């Protein structure tokens, strides 16, 4: 569905399961950042009420995911740590086109968001298929569906706001770039690590 060029090695799930407290803390902060990103996009698109409405729903859903992960952390007696730097996302940010017109920037920010949702969904699928923790297996299966819907929404907005053919070409560029950087990840106890 996402056409990711490099799938996550299933052994990453073993790394993640080896330190559930860390993966949950990182995941919680990823959800908070996703909500913040959706709100940031809203500030760029006030003239599109339908898009703003959908982005509000995504922001609320991401905050609900943050709450759910935080509840799991508390229930298990874990410590909710400080926010984590996400090197993967920071590398993706560098690929956002600079210096173009406003519309091109907005389209690229939609594709940036779509890329993060696509990789997160794929990671949740790997967790669902490879961890032994039944509660988390079910939880990540549900989130996988949500992330797939967010991916579809962001790609759809990019195509609505830009020339669909150009958007498709740019998406291919995003996929190629992501394939290069993701090679450095998949070895850490973080959602994108």
CSV table of C-alpha atoms in Angstrom, one decimal:
chain,number,residue,atom,x,y,z
A,1,UNK,CA,0.0,0.0,0.0
A,2,UNK,CA,2.7,2.5,1.0
A,3,UNK,CA,5.3,1.4,-1.5
A,4,UNK,CA,8.1,1.7,1.1
A,5,UNK,CA,11.3,0.7,-0.6
A,6,UNK,CA,12.9,-1.0,2.4
A,7,UNK,CA,10.8,-3.0,4.9
A,8,UNK,CA,11.7,-3.1,8.5
A,9,UNK,CA,13.6,-6.2,9.6
A,10,UNK,CA,11.2,-8.2,11.8
A,11,UNK,CA,14.1,-8.6,14.3
A,12,UNK,CA,13.5,-4.9,15.2
A,13,UNK,CA,10.4,-6.1,17.1
A,14,UNK,CA,12.7,-8.1,19.4
A,15,UNK,CA,14.8,-5.0,20.1
A,16,UNK,CA,11.6,-3.1,20.9
A,17,UNK,CA,10.1,-5.8,23.0
A,18,UNK,CA,13.4,-6.0,25.0
A,19,UNK,CA,12.6,-2.6,26.4
A,20,UNK,CA,8.9,-2.0,26.3
A,21,UNK,CA,9.1,1.0,28.7
A,22,UNK,CA,11.4,2.8,26.3
A,23,UNK,CA,9.4,2.0,23.2
A,24,UNK,CA,6.2,3.1,24.9
A,25,UNK,CA,7.7,6.4,26.0
A,26,UNK,CA,9.1,7.1,22.6
A,27,UNK,CA,5.8,6.1,21.0
A,28,UNK,CA,3.8,8.4,23.3
A,29,UNK,CA,6.0,11.4,22.2
A,30,UNK,CA,5.7,10.4,18.5
A,31,UNK,CA,1.9,10.7,18.9
A,32,UNK,CA,2.2,14.1,20.6
A,33,UNK,CA,4.5,15.3,17.8
A,34,UNK,CA,2.0,14.0,15.2
A,35,UNK,CA,-0.8,16.0,16.8
A,36,UNK,CA,1.4,19.1,16.8
A,37,UNK,CA,2.2,18.6,13.1
A,38,UNK,CA,-1.5,18.4,12.2
A,39,UNK,CA,-2.1,21.6,14.2
A,40,UNK,CA,0.8,23.3,12.4
A,41,UNK,CA,-0.7,22.3,9.0
A,42,UNK,CA,-4.0,23.8,10.1
A,43,UNK,CA,-2.3,27.2,10.6
A,44,UNK,CA,-1.2,27.1,7.0
A,45,UNK,CA,-4.6,26.2,5.5
A,46,UNK,CA,-7.3,28.5,7.0
A,47,UNK,CA,-8.9,29.0,3.6
A,48,UNK,CA,-9.7,25.2,3.3
A,49,UNK,CA,-12.4,24.5,6.0
A,50,UNK,CA,-12.9,20.9,5.0
A,51,UNK,CA,-9.2,20.2,5.3
A,52,UNK,CA,-9.0,22.1,8.6
A,53,UNK,CA,-11.9,19.9,9.9
A,54,UNK,CA,-10.1,16.7,8.9
A,55,UNK,CA,-6.8,17.9,10.3
A,56,UNK,CA,-8.5,18.7,13.6
A,57,UNK,CA,-9.9,15.2,13.7
A,58,UNK,CA,-6.4,13.8,13.1
A,59,UNK,CA,-4.9,16.0,15.8
A,60,UNK,CA,-7.5,14.9,18.3
A,61,UNK,CA,-7.0,11.2,17.3
A,62,UNK,CA,-3.2,11.6,17.7
A,63,UNK,CA,-3.7,13.1,21.2
A,64,UNK,CA,-6.0,10.2,22.0
A,65,UNK,CA,-3.3,7.8,21.0
A,66,UNK,CA,-0.9,9.8,23.2
A,67,UNK,CA,-3.3,9.4,26.1
A,68,UNK,CA,-3.7,5.6,25.4
A,69,UNK,CA,0.0,5.0,25.4
A,70,UNK,CA,0.4,7.1,28.5
A,71,UNK,CA,-2.3,5.0,30.2
A,72,UNK,CA,-0.4,1.8,29.3
A,73,UNK,CA,2.8,3.3,30.7
A,74,UNK,CA,1.0,4.2,34.0
A,75,UNK,CA,-0.8,0.8,34.2
A,76,UNK,CA,2.4,-1.1,33.9
A,77,UNK,CA,4.2,1.0,36.5
A,78,UNK,CA,6.7,2.4,34.0
A,79,UNK,CA,8.2,5.8,34.2
A,80,UNK,CA,7.1,8.2,31.5
A,81,UNK,CA,10.3,9.7,30.3
A,82,UNK,CA,11.1,13.0,28.7
A,83,UNK,CA,10.6,13.7,25.0
A,84,UNK,CA,13.0,11.9,22.7
A,85,UNK,CA,14.9,13.4,19.7
A,86,UNK,CA,13.7,11.6,16.5
A,87,UNK,CA,16.6,11.5,14.2
A,88,UNK,CA,14.6,9.8,11.5
A,89,UNK,CA,12.0,12.5,11.4
A,90,UNK,CA,14.7,15.2,11.6
A,91,UNK,CA,16.3,13.7,8.5
A,92,UNK,CA,12.9,13.7,6.7
A,93,UNK,CA,12.4,17.4,7.6
A,94,UNK,CA,15.6,18.1,5.6
A,95,UNK,CA,14.0,16.8,2.5
A,96,UNK,CA,11.1,19.3,2.6
A,97,UNK,CA,11.6,21.6,-0.4
A,98,UNK,CA,12.7,25.1,0.7
A,99,UNK,CA,12.4,28.3,-1.3
A,100,UNK,CA,9.4,27.3,-3.4
A,101,UNK,CA,6.0,28.8,-3.4
A,102,UNK,CA,3.6,28.4,-0.5
A,103,UNK,CA,1.5,25.7,-2.3
A,104,UNK,CA,4.6,23.6,-3.1
A,105,UNK,CA,5.6,23.9,0.6
A,106,UNK,CA,2.2,22.8,1.8
A,107,UNK,CA,2.2,19.8,-0.6
A,108,UNK,CA,5.6,18.8,0.6
A,109,UNK,CA,4.6,19.1,4.3
A,110,UNK,CA,1.6,16.8,3.5
A,111,UNK,CA,4.0,14.3,1.9
A,112,UNK,CA,6.3,14.5,4.9
A,113,UNK,CA,3.4,13.7,7.2
A,114,UNK,CA,2.3,10.9,4.9
A,115,UNK,CA,5.8,9.4,5.0
A,116,UNK,CA,5.9,9.4,8.8
A,117,UNK,CA,2.4,7.8,9.0
A,118,UNK,CA,3.4,5.2,6.4
A,119,UNK,CA,6.6,4.1,8.2
A,120,UNK,CA,4.8,4.2,11.6
A,121,UNK,CA,2.0,2.0,10.3
A,122,UNK,CA,4.6,-0.4,8.9
A,123,UNK,CA,6.4,-0.5,12.2
A,124,UNK,CA,3.2,-1.1,14.1
A,125,UNK,CA,2.5,-4.0,11.7
A,126,UNK,CA,5.9,-5.5,12.5
A,127,UNK,CA,5.2,-5.2,16.2
A,128,UNK,CA,1.7,-6.8,15.8
A,129,UNK,CA,3.2,-9.8,13.9
A,130,UNK,CA,6.3,-10.3,16.0
A,131,UNK,CA,5.9,-9.5,19.7
A,132,UNK,CA,4.6,-11.8,22.4
A,133,UNK,CA,2.8,-9.2,24.5
A,134,UNK,CA,-0.9,-9.8,23.6
A,135,UNK,CA,-2.1,-6.5,25.0
A,136,UNK,CA,0.4,-4.6,22.9
A,137,UNK,CA,-0.2,-6.8,19.9
A,138,UNK,CA,-3.9,-5.9,19.9
A,139,UNK,CA,-3.2,-2.2,20.6
A,140,UNK,CA,-0.7,-1.9,17.7
A,141,UNK,CA,-3.0,-3.6,15.3
A,142,UNK,CA,-5.7,-0.9,16.1
A,143,UNK,CA,-3.2,1.9,15.7
A,144,UNK,CA,-1.9,0.4,12.4
A,145,UNK,CA,-5.3,0.9,10.9
A,146,UNK,CA,-5.5,4.5,12.2
A,147,UNK,CA,-2.0,5.3,10.8
A,148,UNK,CA,-3.0,3.9,7.4
A,149,UNK,CA,-6.0,6.2,7.3
A,150,UNK,CA,-3.9,9.2,8.2
A,151,UNK,CA,-1.4,8.3,5.5
A,152,UNK,CA,-4.3,8.1,2.9
A,153,UNK,CA,-5.6,11.4,4.2
A,154,UNK,CA,-2.3,13.3,3.8
A,155,UNK,CA,-1.6,11.9,0.4
A,156,UNK,CA,-5.1,12.8,-0.7
A,157,UNK,CA,-4.7,16.4,0.6
A,158,UNK,CA,-1.4,16.7,-1.3
A,159,UNK,CA,-3.1,15.6,-4.5
A,160,UNK,CA,-6.0,17.9,-3.8
A,161,UNK,CA,-3.8,20.9,-3.2
A,162,UNK,CA,-1.2,20.3,-5.9
A,163,UNK,CA,-1.1,18.9,-9.4
A,164,UNK,CA,-1.7,15.1,-8.9
A,165,UNK,CA,0.9,14.1,-11.4
A,166,UNK,CA,3.6,16.3,-9.9
A,167,UNK,CA,2.5,15.1,-6.4
A,168,UNK,CA,2.9,11.4,-7.5
A,169,UNK,CA,6.4,12.2,-8.9
A,170,UNK,CA,7.4,14.0,-5.7
A,171,UNK,CA,6.0,11.1,-3.6
A,172,UNK,CA,8.3,8.8,-5.5
A,173,UNK,CA,11.2,11.1,-4.6
A,174,UNK,CA,10.1,10.9,-1.0
A,175,UNK,CA,10.1,7.1,-1.2
A,176,UNK,CA,13.6,7.0,-2.6
A,177,UNK,CA,14.9,9.4,0.0
A,178,UNK,CA,13.3,7.6,2.8
A,179,UNK,CA,14.7,4.3,1.6
A,180,UNK,CA,18.2,5.8,1.9
A,181,UNK,CA,17.9,7.1,5.4
A,182,UNK,CA,15.9,4.2,6.9
A,183,UNK,CA,18.9,2.0,6.3
A,184,UNK,CA,20.5,3.6,9.3
A,185,UNK,CA,17.5,2.8,11.5
A,186,UNK,CA,15.8,-0.3,12.8
A,187,UNK,CA,18.4,-1.0,15.5
A,188,UNK,CA,17.0,1.1,18.4
A,189,UNK,CA,14.3,1.0,21.0
A,190,UNK,CA,12.3,3.7,19.3
A,191,UNK,CA,9.3,3.6,16.9
A,192,UNK,CA,11.5,4.9,14.1
A,193,UNK,CA,14.9,4.0,15.5
